[in-house]
PDB file of C-alpha atoms in Angstrom:
ATOM      1  CA  MET W  14      -1.106   0.096 -40.323  1.00 69.00           C
ATOM      2  CA  ASP W  15      -0.226  -3.572 -40.333  1.00 81.00           C
ATOM      3  CA  ALA W  16      -1.057  -6.097 -43.036  1.00 84.00           C
ATOM      4  CA  GLU W  17      -3.697  -7.794 -40.889  1.00 88.00           C
ATOM      5  CA  THR W  18      -5.634  -4.543 -40.482  1.00 88.00           C
ATOM      6  CA  VAL W  19      -5.435  -3.849 -44.217  1.00 89.00           C
ATOM      7  CA  GLU W  20      -6.740  -7.344 -44.989  1.00 93.00           C
ATOM      8  CA  ALA W  21      -9.593  -6.913 -42.515  1.00 94.00           C
ATOM      9  CA  ALA W  22     -10.562  -3.615 -44.176  1.00 95.00           C
ATOM     10  CA  LEU W  23     -10.477  -5.210 -47.644  1.00 96.00           C
ATOM     11  CA  HIS W  24     -12.592  -8.166 -46.514  1.00 97.00           C
ATOM     12  CA  GLY W  25     -15.019  -5.832 -44.762  1.00 97.00           C
ATOM     13  CA  ALA W  26     -15.437  -3.747 -47.920  1.00 98.00           C
ATOM     14  CA  ARG W  27     -15.970  -6.884 -50.021  1.00 98.00           C
ATOM     15  CA  ALA W  28     -18.548  -8.230 -47.563  1.00 98.00           C
ATOM     16  CA  GLY W  29     -20.471  -4.954 -47.410  1.00 98.00           C
ATOM     17  CA  VAL W  30     -20.735  -4.530 -51.162  1.00 98.00           C
ATOM     18  CA  LEU W  31     -21.572  -8.227 -51.607  1.00 98.00           C
ATOM     19  CA  ARG W  32     -24.460  -7.812 -49.121  1.00 98.00           C
ATOM     20  CA  ASP W  33     -25.839  -4.957 -51.236  1.00 98.00           C
ATOM     21  CA  LEU W  34     -25.425  -6.926 -54.458  1.00 98.00           C
ATOM     22  CA  THR W  35     -27.144  -9.944 -52.893  1.00 97.00           C
ATOM     23  CA  THR W  36     -29.980  -7.855 -51.462  1.00 96.00           C
ATOM     24  CA  ARG W  37     -30.659  -6.405 -54.901  1.00 95.00           C
ATOM     25  CA  ASP W  38     -30.479  -9.913 -56.460  1.00 95.00           C
ATOM     26  CA  ILE W  39     -27.602  -9.403 -58.878  1.00 95.00           C
ATOM     27  CA  ALA W  40     -24.800 -11.315 -57.132  1.00 96.00           C
ATOM     28  CA  ASP W  41     -24.274 -13.888 -59.868  1.00 96.00           C
ATOM     29  CA  ALA W  42     -20.847 -15.364 -60.625  1.00 97.00           C
ATOM     30  CA  GLY W  43     -19.941 -12.686 -63.163  1.00 96.00           C
ATOM     31  CA  VAL W  44     -20.818  -9.834 -60.810  1.00 97.00           C
ATOM     32  CA  VAL W  45     -18.945 -11.438 -57.911  1.00 97.00           C
ATOM     33  CA  SER W  46     -15.942 -11.756 -60.222  1.00 97.00           C
ATOM     34  CA  LEU W  47     -16.165  -8.012 -60.917  1.00 97.00           C
ATOM     35  CA  LEU W  48     -16.243  -7.440 -57.160  1.00 98.00           C
ATOM     36  CA  GLU W  49     -13.154  -9.607 -56.672  1.00 98.00           C
ATOM     37  CA  ASP W  50     -11.338  -7.578 -59.346  1.00 97.00           C
ATOM     38  CA  ALA W  51     -12.328  -4.310 -57.635  1.00 97.00           C
ATOM     39  CA  VAL W  52     -11.044  -5.549 -54.273  1.00 97.00           C
ATOM     40  CA  ALA W  53      -7.776  -6.746 -55.846  1.00 96.00           C
ATOM     41  CA  GLN W  54      -7.220  -3.350 -57.434  1.00 96.00           C
ATOM     42  CA  ARG W  55      -7.960  -1.565 -54.145  1.00 96.00           C
ATOM     43  CA  ARG W  56      -5.435  -3.826 -52.385  1.00 95.00           C
ATOM     44  CA  TRP W  57      -2.615  -2.058 -54.231  1.00 92.00           C
ATOM     45  CA  TRP W  58      -4.191   1.338 -53.482  1.00 94.00           C
ATOM     46  CA  VAL W  59      -4.473   0.724 -49.738  1.00 94.00           C
ATOM     47  CA  GLU W  60      -0.943  -0.693 -49.589  1.00 90.00           C
ATOM     48  CA  GLN W  61       0.262   2.644 -51.005  1.00 92.00           C
ATOM     49  CA  TRP W  62      -1.950   4.668 -48.634  1.00 91.00           C
ATOM     50  CA  PRO W  63      -2.718   2.591 -45.530  1.00 89.00           C
ATOM     51  CA  ASP W  64      -4.448   5.526 -43.818  1.00 90.00           C
ATOM     52  CA  GLY W  65      -7.139   5.218 -46.503  1.00 92.00           C
ATOM     53  CA  ALA W  66      -8.330   1.825 -45.234  1.00 93.00           C
ATOM     54  CA  GLY W  67     -11.410   3.458 -43.728  1.00 93.00           C
ATOM     55  CA  PHE W  68     -12.452   4.616 -47.194  1.00 96.00           C
ATOM     56  CA  LEU W  69     -12.394   1.169 -48.816  1.00 97.00           C
ATOM     57  CA  LEU W  70     -16.093   0.377 -48.432  1.00 97.00           C
ATOM     58  CA  GLY W  71     -17.199   3.460 -50.347  1.00 98.00           C
ATOM     59  CA  LEU W  72     -14.467   3.124 -52.939  1.00 98.00           C
ATOM     60  CA  VAL W  73     -15.199  -0.542 -53.663  1.00 98.00           C
ATOM     61  CA  ALA W  74     -18.910   0.320 -53.949  1.00 98.00           C
ATOM     62  CA  GLN W  75     -18.078   3.022 -56.513  1.00 97.00           C
ATOM     63  CA  ASP W  76     -15.724   0.636 -58.337  1.00 97.00           C
ATOM     64  CA  ILE W  77     -18.445  -1.992 -58.679  1.00 98.00           C
ATOM     65  CA  GLN W  78     -20.907   0.645 -59.889  1.00 97.00           C
ATOM     66  CA  ASP W  79     -18.438   1.599 -62.620  1.00 96.00           C
ATOM     67  CA  ALA W  80     -17.783  -2.038 -63.535  1.00 96.00           C
ATOM     68  CA  LEU W  81     -21.497  -2.842 -63.725  1.00 97.00           C
ATOM     69  CA  LEU W  82     -22.323   0.133 -65.912  1.00 93.00           C
ATOM     70  CA  ASP W  83     -21.042  -1.565 -69.072  1.00 86.00           C
ATOM     71  CA  SER W  84     -22.354  -5.072 -68.431  1.00 87.00           C
ATOM     72  CA  TYR W  85     -25.452  -4.569 -66.278  1.00 91.00           C
ATOM     73  CA  GLY W  86     -26.433  -0.926 -66.297  1.00 91.00           C
ATOM     74  CA  ARG W  87     -26.826   1.572 -63.510  1.00 91.00           C
ATOM     75  CA  TRP W  88     -26.802   0.041 -60.045  1.00 94.00           C
ATOM     76  CA  PRO W  89     -28.255   0.340 -57.470  1.00 95.00           C
ATOM     77  CA  LEU W  90     -31.437   2.073 -58.483  1.00 90.00           C
ATOM     78  CA  CYS W  91     -33.423   4.258 -56.130  1.00 86.00           C
ATOM     79  CA  GLY W  92     -36.657   2.585 -55.099  1.00 78.00           C
ATOM     80  CA  SER W  93     -38.562   5.825 -54.575  1.00 74.00           C
ATOM     81  CA  CYS W  94     -37.532   7.251 -57.963  1.00 71.00           C
ATOM     82  CA  ALA W  95     -38.332   3.971 -59.714  1.00 58.00           C
ATOM     83  CA  VAL W  96     -41.856   4.178 -58.306  1.00 54.00           C
ATOM     84  CA  GLU W  97     -42.236   7.554 -60.018  1.00 57.00           C
ATOM     85  CA  GLY W  98     -41.189   5.997 -63.334  1.00 64.00           C
ATOM     86  CA  GLU W  99     -37.648   7.380 -63.394  1.00 67.00           C
ATOM     87  CA  LEU W 100     -34.722   5.055 -62.921  1.00 76.00           C
ATOM     88  CA  GLN W 101     -32.226   7.045 -60.881  1.00 84.00           C
ATOM     89  CA  ALA W 102     -29.022   5.374 -59.728  1.00 88.00           C
ATOM     90  CA  LEU W 103     -27.962   5.899 -56.148  1.00 95.00           C
ATOM     91  CA  SER W 104     -24.551   7.392 -55.496  1.00 96.00           C
ATOM     92  CA  VAL W 105     -22.051   6.939 -52.697  1.00 97.00           C
ATOM     93  CA  ASP W 106     -21.652   9.836 -50.291  1.00 97.00           C
ATOM     94  CA  PRO W 107     -19.090  10.855 -49.321  1.00 95.00           C
ATOM     95  CA  GLU W 108     -17.134   9.906 -52.432  1.00 92.00           C
ATOM     96  CA  LEU W 109     -13.957   9.646 -50.375  1.00 92.00           C
ATOM     97  CA  GLY W 110     -14.632   9.243 -46.700  1.00 92.00           C
ATOM     98  CA  ASP W 111     -15.568   6.855 -43.984  1.00 91.00           C
ATOM     99  CA  ASP W 112     -19.174   5.914 -43.188  1.00 95.00           C
ATOM    100  CA  PRO W 113     -20.384   5.918 -46.823  1.00 98.00           C
ATOM    101  CA  HIS W 114     -24.092   5.913 -47.630  1.00 97.00           C
ATOM    102  CA  TRP W 115     -26.220   5.286 -50.691  1.00 97.00           C
ATOM    103  CA  VAL W 116     -27.857   8.600 -51.556  1.00 96.00           C
ATOM    104  CA  CYS W 117     -30.602   9.535 -53.997  1.00 91.00           C
ATOM    105  CA  GLU W 118     -29.261  12.677 -55.608  1.00 82.00           C
ATOM    106  CA  LYS W 119     -32.626  13.559 -57.129  1.00 83.00           C
ATOM    107  CA  GLU W 120     -34.482  13.465 -53.824  1.00 82.00           C
ATOM    108  CA  GLY W 121     -31.466  14.474 -51.751  1.00 85.00           C
ATOM    109  CA  ILE W 122     -32.070  11.718 -49.221  1.00 91.00           C
ATOM    110  CA  VAL W 123     -29.909   9.065 -47.633  1.00 95.00           C
ATOM    111  CA  ILE W 124     -31.281   5.633 -48.519  1.00 95.00           C
ATOM    112  CA  ALA W 125     -28.966   3.356 -46.489  1.00 96.00           C
ATOM    113  CA  PRO W 126     -25.388   2.879 -45.370  1.00 98.00           C
ATOM    114  CA  VAL W 127     -23.260   1.063 -47.953  1.00 98.00           C
ATOM    115  CA  GLY W 128     -23.492  -2.603 -46.964  1.00 98.00           C
ATOM    116  CA  SER W 129     -27.042  -2.245 -45.606  1.00 97.00           C
ATOM    117  CA  LEU W 130     -29.054  -1.604 -48.750  1.00 95.00           C
ATOM    118  CA  GLY W 131     -32.609  -2.947 -48.677  1.00 91.00           C
ATOM    119  CA  PRO W 132     -34.465  -4.681 -51.504  1.00 88.00           C
ATOM    120  CA  ALA W 133     -35.527  -2.535 -54.454  1.00 77.00           C
TER     121      ALA W 133
END
């Protein structure tokens, strides 16, 4: 895989996760900085394993979830669970695969593709 394809995959992953952050109204400067750090760290990873470029969107989404846990809390939260009074974080499925989705583990339902998350 050439460098241009790797860069396109990295930018695509960044854009998808940024859309979800923006949709859920938490894309302030500090959060975007965390996203930039996650993408920079994944750059090294994908350079070592170029065939993994298709997995970047899901991996960057998981990276930003981990980064936000300390400073923001669990993200993104499931809208249907929040209505019931429980704040359940969505998870990325598959954890390592292409075509990742946000999934409510409690309800066992797919909420949206990563990069296409709706408002809470």
